[in-house]
Coordinates of C-alpha atoms in Angstrom, one line a residue:
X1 CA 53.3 100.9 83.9
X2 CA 55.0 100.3 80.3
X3 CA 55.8 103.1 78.1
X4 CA 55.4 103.3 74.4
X5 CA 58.5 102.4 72.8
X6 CA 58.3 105.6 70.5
X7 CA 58.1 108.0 73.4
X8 CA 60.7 106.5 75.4
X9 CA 62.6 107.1 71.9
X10 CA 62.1 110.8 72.3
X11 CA 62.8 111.1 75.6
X12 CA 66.3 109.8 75.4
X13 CA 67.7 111.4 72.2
X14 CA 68.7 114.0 73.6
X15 CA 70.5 113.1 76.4
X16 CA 74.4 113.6 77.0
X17 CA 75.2 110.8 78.9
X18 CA 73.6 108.3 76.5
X19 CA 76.5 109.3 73.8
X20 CA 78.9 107.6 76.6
X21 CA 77.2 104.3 75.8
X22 CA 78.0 102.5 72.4
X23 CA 75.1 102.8 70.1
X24 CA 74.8 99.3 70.5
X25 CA 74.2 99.8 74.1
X26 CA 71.5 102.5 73.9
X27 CA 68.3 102.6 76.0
X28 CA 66.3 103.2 73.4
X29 CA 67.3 99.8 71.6
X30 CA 64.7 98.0 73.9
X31 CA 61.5 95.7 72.5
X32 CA 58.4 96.7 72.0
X33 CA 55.8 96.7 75.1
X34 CA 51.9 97.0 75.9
X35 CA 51.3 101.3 76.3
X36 CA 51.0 103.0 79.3
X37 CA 48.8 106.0 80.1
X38 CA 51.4 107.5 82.5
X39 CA 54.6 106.3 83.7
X40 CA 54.7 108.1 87.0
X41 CA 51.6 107.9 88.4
X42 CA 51.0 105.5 91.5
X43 CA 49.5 102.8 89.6
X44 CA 47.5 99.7 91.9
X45 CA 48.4 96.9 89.5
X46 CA 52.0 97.7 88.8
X47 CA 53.4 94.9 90.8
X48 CA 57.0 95.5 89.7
X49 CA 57.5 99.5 91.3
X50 CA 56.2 102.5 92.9
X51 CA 57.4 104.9 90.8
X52 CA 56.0 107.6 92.9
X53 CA 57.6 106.4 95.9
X54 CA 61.0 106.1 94.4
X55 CA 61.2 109.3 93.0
X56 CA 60.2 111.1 96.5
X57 CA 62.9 109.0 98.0
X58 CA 65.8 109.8 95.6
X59 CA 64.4 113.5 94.4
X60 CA 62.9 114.8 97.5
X61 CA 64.7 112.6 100.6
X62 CA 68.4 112.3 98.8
X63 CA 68.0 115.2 96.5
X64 CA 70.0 113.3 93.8
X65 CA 69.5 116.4 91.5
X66 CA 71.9 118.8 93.5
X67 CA 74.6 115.8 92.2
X68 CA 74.3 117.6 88.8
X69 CA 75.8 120.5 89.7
X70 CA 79.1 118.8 90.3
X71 CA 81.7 118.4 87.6
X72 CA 81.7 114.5 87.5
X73 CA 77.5 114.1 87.1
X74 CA 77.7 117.8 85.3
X75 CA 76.3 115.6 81.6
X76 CA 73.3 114.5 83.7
X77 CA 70.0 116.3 85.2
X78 CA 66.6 115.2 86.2
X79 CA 65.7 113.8 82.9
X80 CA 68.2 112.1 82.4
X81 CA 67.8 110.1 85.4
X82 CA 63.7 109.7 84.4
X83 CA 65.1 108.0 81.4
X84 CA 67.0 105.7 82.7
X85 CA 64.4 104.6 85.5
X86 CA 61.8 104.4 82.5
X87 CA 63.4 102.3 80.7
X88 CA 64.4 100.0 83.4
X89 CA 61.1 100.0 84.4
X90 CA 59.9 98.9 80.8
X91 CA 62.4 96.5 80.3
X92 CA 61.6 94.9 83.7
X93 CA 58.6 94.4 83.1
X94 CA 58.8 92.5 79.4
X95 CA 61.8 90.6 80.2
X96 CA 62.1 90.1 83.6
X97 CA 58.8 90.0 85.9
X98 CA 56.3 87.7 83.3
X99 CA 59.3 85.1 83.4
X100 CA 60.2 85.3 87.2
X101 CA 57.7 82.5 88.0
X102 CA 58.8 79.9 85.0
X103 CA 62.5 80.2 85.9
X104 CA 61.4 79.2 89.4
X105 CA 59.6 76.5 88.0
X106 CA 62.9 75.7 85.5
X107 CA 65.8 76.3 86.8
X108 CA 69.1 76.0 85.4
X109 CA 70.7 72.3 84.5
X110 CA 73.4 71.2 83.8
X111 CA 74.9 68.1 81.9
X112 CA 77.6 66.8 83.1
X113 CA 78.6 64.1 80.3
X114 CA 78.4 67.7 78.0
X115 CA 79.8 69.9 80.3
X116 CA 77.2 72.1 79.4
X117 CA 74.3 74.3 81.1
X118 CA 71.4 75.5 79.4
X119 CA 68.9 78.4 80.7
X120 CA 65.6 79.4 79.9
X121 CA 65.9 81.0 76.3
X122 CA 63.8 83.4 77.8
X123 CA 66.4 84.4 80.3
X124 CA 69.0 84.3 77.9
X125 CA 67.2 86.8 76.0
X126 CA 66.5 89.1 78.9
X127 CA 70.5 88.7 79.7
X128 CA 71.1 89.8 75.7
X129 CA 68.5 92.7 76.5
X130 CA 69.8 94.3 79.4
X131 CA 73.1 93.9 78.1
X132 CA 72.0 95.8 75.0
X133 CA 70.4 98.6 76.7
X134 CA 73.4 99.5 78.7
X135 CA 72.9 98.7 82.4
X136 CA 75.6 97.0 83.2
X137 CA 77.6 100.7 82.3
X138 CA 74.8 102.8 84.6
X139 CA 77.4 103.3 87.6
X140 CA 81.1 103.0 86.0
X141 CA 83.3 105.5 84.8
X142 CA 82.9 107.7 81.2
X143 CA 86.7 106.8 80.9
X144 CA 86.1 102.7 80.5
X145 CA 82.9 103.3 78.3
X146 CA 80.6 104.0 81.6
X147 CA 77.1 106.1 81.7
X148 CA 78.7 107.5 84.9
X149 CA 75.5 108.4 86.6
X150 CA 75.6 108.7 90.1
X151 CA 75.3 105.2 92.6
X152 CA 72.1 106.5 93.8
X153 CA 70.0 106.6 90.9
X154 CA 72.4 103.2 89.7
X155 CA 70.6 101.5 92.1
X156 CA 67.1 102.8 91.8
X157 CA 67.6 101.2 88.4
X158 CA 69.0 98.0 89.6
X159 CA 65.4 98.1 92.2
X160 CA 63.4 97.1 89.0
X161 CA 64.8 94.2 88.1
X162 CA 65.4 92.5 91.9
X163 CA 61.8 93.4 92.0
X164 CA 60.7 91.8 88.8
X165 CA 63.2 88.7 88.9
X166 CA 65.3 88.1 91.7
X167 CA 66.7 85.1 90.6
X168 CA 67.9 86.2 87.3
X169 CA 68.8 89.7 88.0
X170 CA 71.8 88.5 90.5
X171 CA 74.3 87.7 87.6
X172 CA 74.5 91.6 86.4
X173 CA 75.9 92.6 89.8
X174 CA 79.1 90.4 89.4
X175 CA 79.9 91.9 85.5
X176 CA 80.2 95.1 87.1
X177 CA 82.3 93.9 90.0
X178 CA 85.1 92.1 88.2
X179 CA 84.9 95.1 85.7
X180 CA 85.9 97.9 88.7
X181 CA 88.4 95.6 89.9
X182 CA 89.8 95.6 86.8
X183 CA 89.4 99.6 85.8
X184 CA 91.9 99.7 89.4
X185 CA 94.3 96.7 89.4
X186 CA 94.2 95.6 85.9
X187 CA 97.2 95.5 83.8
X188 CA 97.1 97.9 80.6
X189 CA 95.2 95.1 78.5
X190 CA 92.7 93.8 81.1
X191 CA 91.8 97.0 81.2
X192 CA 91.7 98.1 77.5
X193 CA 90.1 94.3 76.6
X194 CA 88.7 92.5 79.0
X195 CA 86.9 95.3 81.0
X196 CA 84.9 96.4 77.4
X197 CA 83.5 92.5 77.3
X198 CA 81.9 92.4 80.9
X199 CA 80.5 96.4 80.5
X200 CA 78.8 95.1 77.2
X201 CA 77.8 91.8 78.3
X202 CA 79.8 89.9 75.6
X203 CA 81.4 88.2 78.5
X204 CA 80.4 87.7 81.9
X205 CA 82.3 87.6 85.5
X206 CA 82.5 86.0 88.9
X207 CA 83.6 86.5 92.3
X208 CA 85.7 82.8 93.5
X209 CA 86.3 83.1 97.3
X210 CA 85.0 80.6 99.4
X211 CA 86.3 76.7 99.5
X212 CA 84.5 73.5 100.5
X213 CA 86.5 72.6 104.1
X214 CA 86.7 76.5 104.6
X215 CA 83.6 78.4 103.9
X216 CA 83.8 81.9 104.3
X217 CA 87.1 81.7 105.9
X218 CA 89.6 82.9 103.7
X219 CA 92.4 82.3 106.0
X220 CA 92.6 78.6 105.1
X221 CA 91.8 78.7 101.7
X222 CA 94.2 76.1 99.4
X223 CA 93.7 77.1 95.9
X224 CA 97.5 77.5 94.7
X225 CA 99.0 79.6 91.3
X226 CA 102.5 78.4 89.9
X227 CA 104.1 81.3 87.8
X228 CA 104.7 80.0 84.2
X229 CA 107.3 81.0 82.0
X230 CA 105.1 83.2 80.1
X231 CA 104.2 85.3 82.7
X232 CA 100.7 83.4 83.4
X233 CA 100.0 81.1 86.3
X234 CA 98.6 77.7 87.2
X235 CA 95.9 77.5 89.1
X236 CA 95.0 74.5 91.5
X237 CA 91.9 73.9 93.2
X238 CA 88.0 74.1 93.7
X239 CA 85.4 77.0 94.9
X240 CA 82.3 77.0 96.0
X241 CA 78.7 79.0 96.1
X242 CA 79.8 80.8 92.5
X243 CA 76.7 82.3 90.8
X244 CA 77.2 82.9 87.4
X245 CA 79.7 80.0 87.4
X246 CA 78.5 78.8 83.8
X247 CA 76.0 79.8 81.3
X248 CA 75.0 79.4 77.2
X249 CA 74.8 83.6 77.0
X250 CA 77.7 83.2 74.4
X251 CA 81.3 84.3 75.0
X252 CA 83.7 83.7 77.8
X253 CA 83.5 83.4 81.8
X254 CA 86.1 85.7 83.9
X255 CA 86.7 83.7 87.0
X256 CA 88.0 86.4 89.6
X257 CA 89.9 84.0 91.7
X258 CA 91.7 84.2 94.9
X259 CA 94.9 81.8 95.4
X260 CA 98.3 81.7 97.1
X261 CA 101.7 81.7 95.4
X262 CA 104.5 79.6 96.8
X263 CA 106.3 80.4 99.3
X264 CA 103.5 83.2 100.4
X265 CA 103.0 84.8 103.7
X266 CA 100.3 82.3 106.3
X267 CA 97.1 83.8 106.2
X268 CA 95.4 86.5 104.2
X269 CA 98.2 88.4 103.9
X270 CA 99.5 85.7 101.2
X271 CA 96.8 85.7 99.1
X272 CA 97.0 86.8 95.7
X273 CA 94.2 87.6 93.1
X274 CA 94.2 85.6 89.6
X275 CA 91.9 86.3 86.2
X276 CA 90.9 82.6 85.5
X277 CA 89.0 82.9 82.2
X278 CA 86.6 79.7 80.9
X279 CA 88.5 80.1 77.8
X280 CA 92.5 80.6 76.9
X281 CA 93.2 84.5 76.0
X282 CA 94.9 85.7 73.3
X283 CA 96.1 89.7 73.4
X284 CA 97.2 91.6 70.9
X285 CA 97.3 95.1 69.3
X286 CA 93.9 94.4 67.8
X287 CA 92.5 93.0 70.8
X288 CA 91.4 89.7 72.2
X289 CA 90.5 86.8 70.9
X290 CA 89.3 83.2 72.8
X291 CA 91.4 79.8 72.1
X292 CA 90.7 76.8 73.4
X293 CA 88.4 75.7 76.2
X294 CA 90.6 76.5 79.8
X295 CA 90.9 73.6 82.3
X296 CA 87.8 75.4 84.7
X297 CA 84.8 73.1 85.2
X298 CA 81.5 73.0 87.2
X299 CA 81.6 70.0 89.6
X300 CA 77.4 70.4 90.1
X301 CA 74.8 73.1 90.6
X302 CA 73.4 74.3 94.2
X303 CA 70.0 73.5 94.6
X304 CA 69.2 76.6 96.4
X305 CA 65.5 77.3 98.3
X306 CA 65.3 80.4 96.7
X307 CA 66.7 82.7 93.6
X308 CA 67.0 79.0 91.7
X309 CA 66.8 81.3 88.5
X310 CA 70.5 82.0 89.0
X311 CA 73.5 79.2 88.4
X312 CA 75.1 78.6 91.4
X313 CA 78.1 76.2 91.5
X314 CA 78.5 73.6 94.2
X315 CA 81.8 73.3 93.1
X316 CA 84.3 74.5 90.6
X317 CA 87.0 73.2 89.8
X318 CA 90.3 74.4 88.7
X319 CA 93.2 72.1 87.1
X320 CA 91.6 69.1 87.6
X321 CA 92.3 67.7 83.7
X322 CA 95.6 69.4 83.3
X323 CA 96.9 69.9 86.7
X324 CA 96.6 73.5 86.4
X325 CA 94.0 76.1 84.7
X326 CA 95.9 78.7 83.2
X327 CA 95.2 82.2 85.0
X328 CA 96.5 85.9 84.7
X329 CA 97.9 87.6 88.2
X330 CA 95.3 91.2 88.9
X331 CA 97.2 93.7 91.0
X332 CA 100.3 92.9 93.1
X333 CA 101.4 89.4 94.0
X334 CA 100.1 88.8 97.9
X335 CA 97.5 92.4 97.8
X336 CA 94.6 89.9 96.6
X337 CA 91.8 91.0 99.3
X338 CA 93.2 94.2 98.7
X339 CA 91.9 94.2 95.2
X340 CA 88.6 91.9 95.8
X341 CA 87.5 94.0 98.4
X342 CA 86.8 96.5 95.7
X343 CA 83.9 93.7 94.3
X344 CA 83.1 92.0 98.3
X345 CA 82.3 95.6 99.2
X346 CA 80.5 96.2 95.7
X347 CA 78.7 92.6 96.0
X348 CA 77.5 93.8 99.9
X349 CA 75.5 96.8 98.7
X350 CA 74.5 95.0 96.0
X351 CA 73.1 92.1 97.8
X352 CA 71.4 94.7 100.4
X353 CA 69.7 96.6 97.7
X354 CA 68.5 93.1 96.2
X355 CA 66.8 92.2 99.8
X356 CA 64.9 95.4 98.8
X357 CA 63.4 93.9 95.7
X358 CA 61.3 90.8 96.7
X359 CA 59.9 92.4 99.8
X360 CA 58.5 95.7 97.5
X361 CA 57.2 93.4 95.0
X362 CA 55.8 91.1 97.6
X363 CA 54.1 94.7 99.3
X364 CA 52.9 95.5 96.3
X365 CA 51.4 92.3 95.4
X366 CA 49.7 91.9 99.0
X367 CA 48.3 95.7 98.9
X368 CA 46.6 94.9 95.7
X369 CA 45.3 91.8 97.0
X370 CA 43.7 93.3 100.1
X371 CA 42.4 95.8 97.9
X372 CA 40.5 93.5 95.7
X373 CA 40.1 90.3 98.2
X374 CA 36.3 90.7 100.1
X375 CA 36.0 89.0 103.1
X376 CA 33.9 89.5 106.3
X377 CA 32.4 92.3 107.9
X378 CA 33.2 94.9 110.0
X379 CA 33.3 94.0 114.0
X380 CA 31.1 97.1 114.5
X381 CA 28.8 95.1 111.5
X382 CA 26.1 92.3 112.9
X383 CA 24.0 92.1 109.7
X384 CA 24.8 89.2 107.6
X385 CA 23.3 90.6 104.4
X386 CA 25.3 93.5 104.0
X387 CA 28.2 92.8 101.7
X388 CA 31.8 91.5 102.2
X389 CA 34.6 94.6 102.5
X390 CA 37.8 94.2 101.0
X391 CA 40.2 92.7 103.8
X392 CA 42.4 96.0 103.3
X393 CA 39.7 97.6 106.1
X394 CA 40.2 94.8 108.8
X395 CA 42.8 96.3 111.3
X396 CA 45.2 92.5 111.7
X397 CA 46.0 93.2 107.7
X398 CA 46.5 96.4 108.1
X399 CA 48.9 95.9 110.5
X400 CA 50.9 93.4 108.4
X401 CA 51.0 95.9 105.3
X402 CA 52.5 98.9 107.3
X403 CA 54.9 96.1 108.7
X404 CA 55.6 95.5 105.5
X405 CA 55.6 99.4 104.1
X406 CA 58.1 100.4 107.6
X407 CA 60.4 97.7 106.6
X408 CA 60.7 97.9 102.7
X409 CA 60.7 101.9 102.5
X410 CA 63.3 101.8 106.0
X411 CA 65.7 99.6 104.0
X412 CA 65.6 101.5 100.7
X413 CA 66.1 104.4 102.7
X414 CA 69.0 103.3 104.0
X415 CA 70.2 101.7 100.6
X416 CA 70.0 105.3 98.9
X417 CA 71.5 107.0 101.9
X418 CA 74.5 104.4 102.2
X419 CA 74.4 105.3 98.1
X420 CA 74.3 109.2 98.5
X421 CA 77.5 109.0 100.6
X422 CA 79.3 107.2 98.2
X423 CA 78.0 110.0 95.6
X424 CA 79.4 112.2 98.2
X425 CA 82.6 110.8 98.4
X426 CA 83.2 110.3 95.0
X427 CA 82.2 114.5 94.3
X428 CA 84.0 115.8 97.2
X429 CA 87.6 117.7 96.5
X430 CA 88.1 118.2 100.8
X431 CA 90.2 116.4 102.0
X432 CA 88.7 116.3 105.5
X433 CA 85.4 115.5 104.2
X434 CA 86.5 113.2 102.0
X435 CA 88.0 111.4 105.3
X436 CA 84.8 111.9 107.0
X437 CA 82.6 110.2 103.9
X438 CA 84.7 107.2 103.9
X439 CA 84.5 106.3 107.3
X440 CA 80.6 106.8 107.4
X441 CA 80.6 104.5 104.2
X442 CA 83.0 102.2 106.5
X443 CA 80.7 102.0 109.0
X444 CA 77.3 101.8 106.9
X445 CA 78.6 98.8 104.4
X446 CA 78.0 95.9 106.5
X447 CA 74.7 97.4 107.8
X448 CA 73.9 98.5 104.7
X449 CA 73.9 94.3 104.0
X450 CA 72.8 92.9 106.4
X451 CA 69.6 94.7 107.5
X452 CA 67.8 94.3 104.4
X453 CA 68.5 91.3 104.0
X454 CA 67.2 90.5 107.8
X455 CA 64.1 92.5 107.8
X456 CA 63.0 92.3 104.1
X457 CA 62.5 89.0 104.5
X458 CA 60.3 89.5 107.5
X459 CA 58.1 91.9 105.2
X460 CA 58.1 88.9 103.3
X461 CA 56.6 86.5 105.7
X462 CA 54.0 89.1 106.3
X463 CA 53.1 89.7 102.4
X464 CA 52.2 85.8 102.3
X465 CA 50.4 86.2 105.4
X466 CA 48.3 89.2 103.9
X467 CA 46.9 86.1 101.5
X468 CA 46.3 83.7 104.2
X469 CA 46.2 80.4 102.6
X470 CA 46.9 81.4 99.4
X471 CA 50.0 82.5 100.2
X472 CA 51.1 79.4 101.1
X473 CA 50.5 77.7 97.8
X474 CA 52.3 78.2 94.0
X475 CA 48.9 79.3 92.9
X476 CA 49.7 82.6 94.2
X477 CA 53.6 84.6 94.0
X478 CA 54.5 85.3 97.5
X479 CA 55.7 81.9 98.4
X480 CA 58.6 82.1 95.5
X481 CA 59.4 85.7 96.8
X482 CA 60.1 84.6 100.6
X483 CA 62.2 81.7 99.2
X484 CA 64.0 84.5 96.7
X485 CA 64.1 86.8 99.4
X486 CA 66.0 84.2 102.0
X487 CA 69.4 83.6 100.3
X488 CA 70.3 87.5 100.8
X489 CA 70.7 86.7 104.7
X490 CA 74.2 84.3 103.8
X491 CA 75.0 86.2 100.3
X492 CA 78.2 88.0 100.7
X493 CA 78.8 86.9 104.4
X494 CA 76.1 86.0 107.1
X495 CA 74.7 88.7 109.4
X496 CA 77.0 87.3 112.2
X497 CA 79.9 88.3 109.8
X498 CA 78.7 91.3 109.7
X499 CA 78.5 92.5 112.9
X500 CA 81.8 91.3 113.4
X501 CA 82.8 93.6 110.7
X502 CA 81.2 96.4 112.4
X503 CA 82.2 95.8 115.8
X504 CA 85.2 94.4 115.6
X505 CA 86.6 96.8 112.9
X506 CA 84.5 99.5 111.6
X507 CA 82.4 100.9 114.7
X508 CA 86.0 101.1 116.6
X509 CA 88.2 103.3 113.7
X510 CA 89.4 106.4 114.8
X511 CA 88.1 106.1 118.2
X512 CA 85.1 105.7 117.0
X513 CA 84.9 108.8 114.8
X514 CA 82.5 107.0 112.2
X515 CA 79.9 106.3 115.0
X516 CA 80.2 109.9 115.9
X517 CA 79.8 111.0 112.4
X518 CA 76.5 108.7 112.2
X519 CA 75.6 110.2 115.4
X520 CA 75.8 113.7 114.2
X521 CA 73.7 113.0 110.3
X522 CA 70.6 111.5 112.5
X523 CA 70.8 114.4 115.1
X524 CA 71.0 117.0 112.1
X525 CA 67.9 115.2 110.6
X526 CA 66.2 114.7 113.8
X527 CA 66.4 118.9 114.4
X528 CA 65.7 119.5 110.7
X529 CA 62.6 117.5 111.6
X530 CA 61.3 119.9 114.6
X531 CA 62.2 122.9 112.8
X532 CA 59.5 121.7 110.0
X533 CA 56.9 121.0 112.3
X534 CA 57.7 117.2 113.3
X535 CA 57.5 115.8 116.5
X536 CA 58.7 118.2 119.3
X537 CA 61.5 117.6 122.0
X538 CA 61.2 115.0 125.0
X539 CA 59.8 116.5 128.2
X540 CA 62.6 116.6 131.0
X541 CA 61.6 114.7 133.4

């Protein structure tokens, strides 16, 4: 449910972390809503999140609390966190969920006499909004103008608005992306200009990998940089499958762009990472300023199945006026997948906690409908004349809402655990733990992106199902939220890639020390289990 604007006001005042965030930026600076009676109470209608349910996962399952007692999450504490998911949850709900079906009904377009795209102005408000409030700053560093709270509760966050707007909520995750690659292989100003645009939304940022005759093998990619006498580069060639490839938020575009210099090494280890903004850069000791328009253009949109709230480039092409968009070299000539892995494996966990946010809100949607729907009669019931029951007491849709319920609150439990090592990790002075965390979060990353995305859509199939018919038809949500939820199963590499990933690469490190490691967490939690009354041992046979 929404909260009143005045008491989310007092809740936040007081609250360290919040004087991290410009004042511009502040949670607090978010539009009036309807009133709520309670903000944490397990509320049937709320078709957006179950706040209940969250908090037992992240307070009671990953005890996300404990991380306040550590030096790098020592401004936050349990309120803190409540403030944040509050106002997520508010904002979600005015900007984001009563506009998720009209920007399936109108999505994006672009002109190409223009060269211009325009979005719903309602989504170009809600962009503005989150922007304002500060979300894009939730999981990065107090030292580049971050909240610095920890992944887990980042994500939580993030949860409301894939739930509320799958579509639209998929450009935030690439801001924050480009802006970490830049916080750790930016030069001096990328980091002190560039990085402050995409934190507060001025400007916006992309991930450019994948090429028409390649796909997702970056191997064989063609897109070439020349070095330029003034130390920027030339870029040559096209991309495909770029959401948030253009937009009229206002501002600038920051291609993140992977190319190959002349004369570099065959394969991936000759590929170099380039900052291709939409318009020409100008540094100085006061800042940054934008010139004229740079030689980047969209060749045509994706017409996607699902998520068609989100601009997705068919193509885009660089140099093809000029015979070279002008581009700035991030990290090392030739260390390029070095530096974009810090966004691929962003994007992954990202994509896998997005999987998360169609099925709940499908769940959700389904459970109150069974609640409500009557139909039938008990089998054990032969008298026409007594009334209908709600179809939430026939045992078949029953059966399809615990399918859904196992799968949803399996996957965010898996999201928040993938999340709490990489809290772990990041509050850990061992050594040998340290060494430990990062090969469980190794191993987890491509599950942690491809099961969701597999099995949330199969909750999916089973919340339309829940509606019979109606499901079926635009009358009715759960349609649009199977078709959102399907695009997550390709995003950031296809399930196959992902097992190759883990088989190939991850599940074999160290002899396979991170299986063992894996091995030894669900042993621990299995005994914990027993030890608090849960199932007991297998019988010997």
């Amino acid at each position: 449910m929404l909260l009143r604007r005045s008491n989310l006001a007092r809740s936040l005042a007081p609250r360290p972390w919040r004087q991290i965030v410009p004042a511009k930026r502040r949670l607090s600076a978010l539009p009036d809503t309807p009133p709520a009676s309670d903000a944490h109470a397990n509320i049937n209608d709320d078709l957006v999140m179950n706040r209940r349910d969250l908090d037992f996962i992240l307070y009671e399952v990953e005890n996300v609390e404990a991380l306040c007692q550590t030096e790098r999450y020592q401004h936050c504490d349990r309120a803190t966190f409540d403030a944040a998911l509050d106002a997520a949850h508010q904002l979600a709900h005015s900007h984001f969920h009563q506009y998720n079906a009209k920007g399936d009904r109108h999505p994006p377009h672009y002109c190409q006499e223009t060269d211009t795209l325009t979005l719903l102005p309602e989504h170009v408000a809600a962009h503005r909004a989150y922007s304002d409030a500060g979300f894009l700053t939730t999981s990065m560093d107090a030292e580049v103008g971050g909240s610095q709270m920890p992944v887990a509760v980042s994500g939580a966050v993030g949860l409301h608005f894939s739930s509320a707007n799958a579509g639209f909520s998929a450009h935030f995750a690439l801001n924050v992306g480009a802006a970490k690659i830049l916080q750790h292989h930016g030069t001096d100003e990328q980091r002190a200009h560039v990085l402050p645009k995409l934190l507060s939304g001025e400007w916006c940022g992309t991930m450019c990998l994948s090429e028409t005759h390649a796909g997702s093998s970056l191997t064989d990619i063609r897109t070439t940089a020349h070095p330029q006498p003034d130390g920027t580069y030339k870029i040559r060639g096209n991309k495909m499958w770029i959401t948030a490839a253009e937009n009229n938020f206002g501002g600038t575009i920051v291609h993140m762009v992977l190319a190959k210099l002349p004369g570099a090494p065959a394969g991936t280890k000759g590929i170099s990472l380039f900052l291709v903004p939409k318009h020409a850069l100008s540094f100085s000791e006061e800042g940054v300023s934008l010139g004229e328009r740079n030689d980047v253009r969209l060749g045509g949109l994706n017409h996607k199945m699902g998520q068609t709230a989100s601009v997705n480039a068919g193509e885009l092409l660089f140099g093809e006026a000029t015979g070279g968009a002008t581009g700035h070299l991030v990290g090392e000539p030739n260390q390029g997948l070095h530096c974009m892995f810090i966004m691929m494996n962003e994007l992954r966990f990202q994509v896998g906690l997005g999987g998360v946010g169609p099925a709940l809100a499908g769940y959700l949607y389904s459970l109150q409908y069974a609640r409500q729907r009557t139909q039938g009669r008990s089998p054990l019931c032969r008298d026409p004349s007594t009334p209908m029951v709600p179809i939430i007491e026939h045992s078949d849709v029953k059966r399809m809402l615990l399918l859904q319920k196992a799968y949803v609150e399996g996957a965010l439990g898996l999201c928040m655990y993938t999340a709490g090592v990489i809290d772990a990790l990041a509050t850990t002075a061992d050594a040998a733990a340290r060494s430990d965390k990062l090969l469980l979060l190794e191993l987890l990353t491509p599950v942690v992106k491809a099961w969701p995305s597999e099995w949330c859509l199969e909750a999916n199939k089973w919340a339309m199902q829940v509606l019979g018919g109606y499901g079926y038809t635009q009358d009715f949500p759960l349609e649009q939220l199977y078709r959102d939820a399907r695009p997550n199963m390709i995003y950031e590499g296809t399930s196959g890639v992902q097992a190759l990933d883990l088989l190939g690469r991850k599940a074999s490190m160290g002899g396979g020390a991170a299986l063992k490691l894996l091995g030894a967490a669900v042993a621990e939690d299995v005994a914990a289990a027993r030890a608090a009354g849960g199932a007991p041992p297998p019988q010997s046979r």
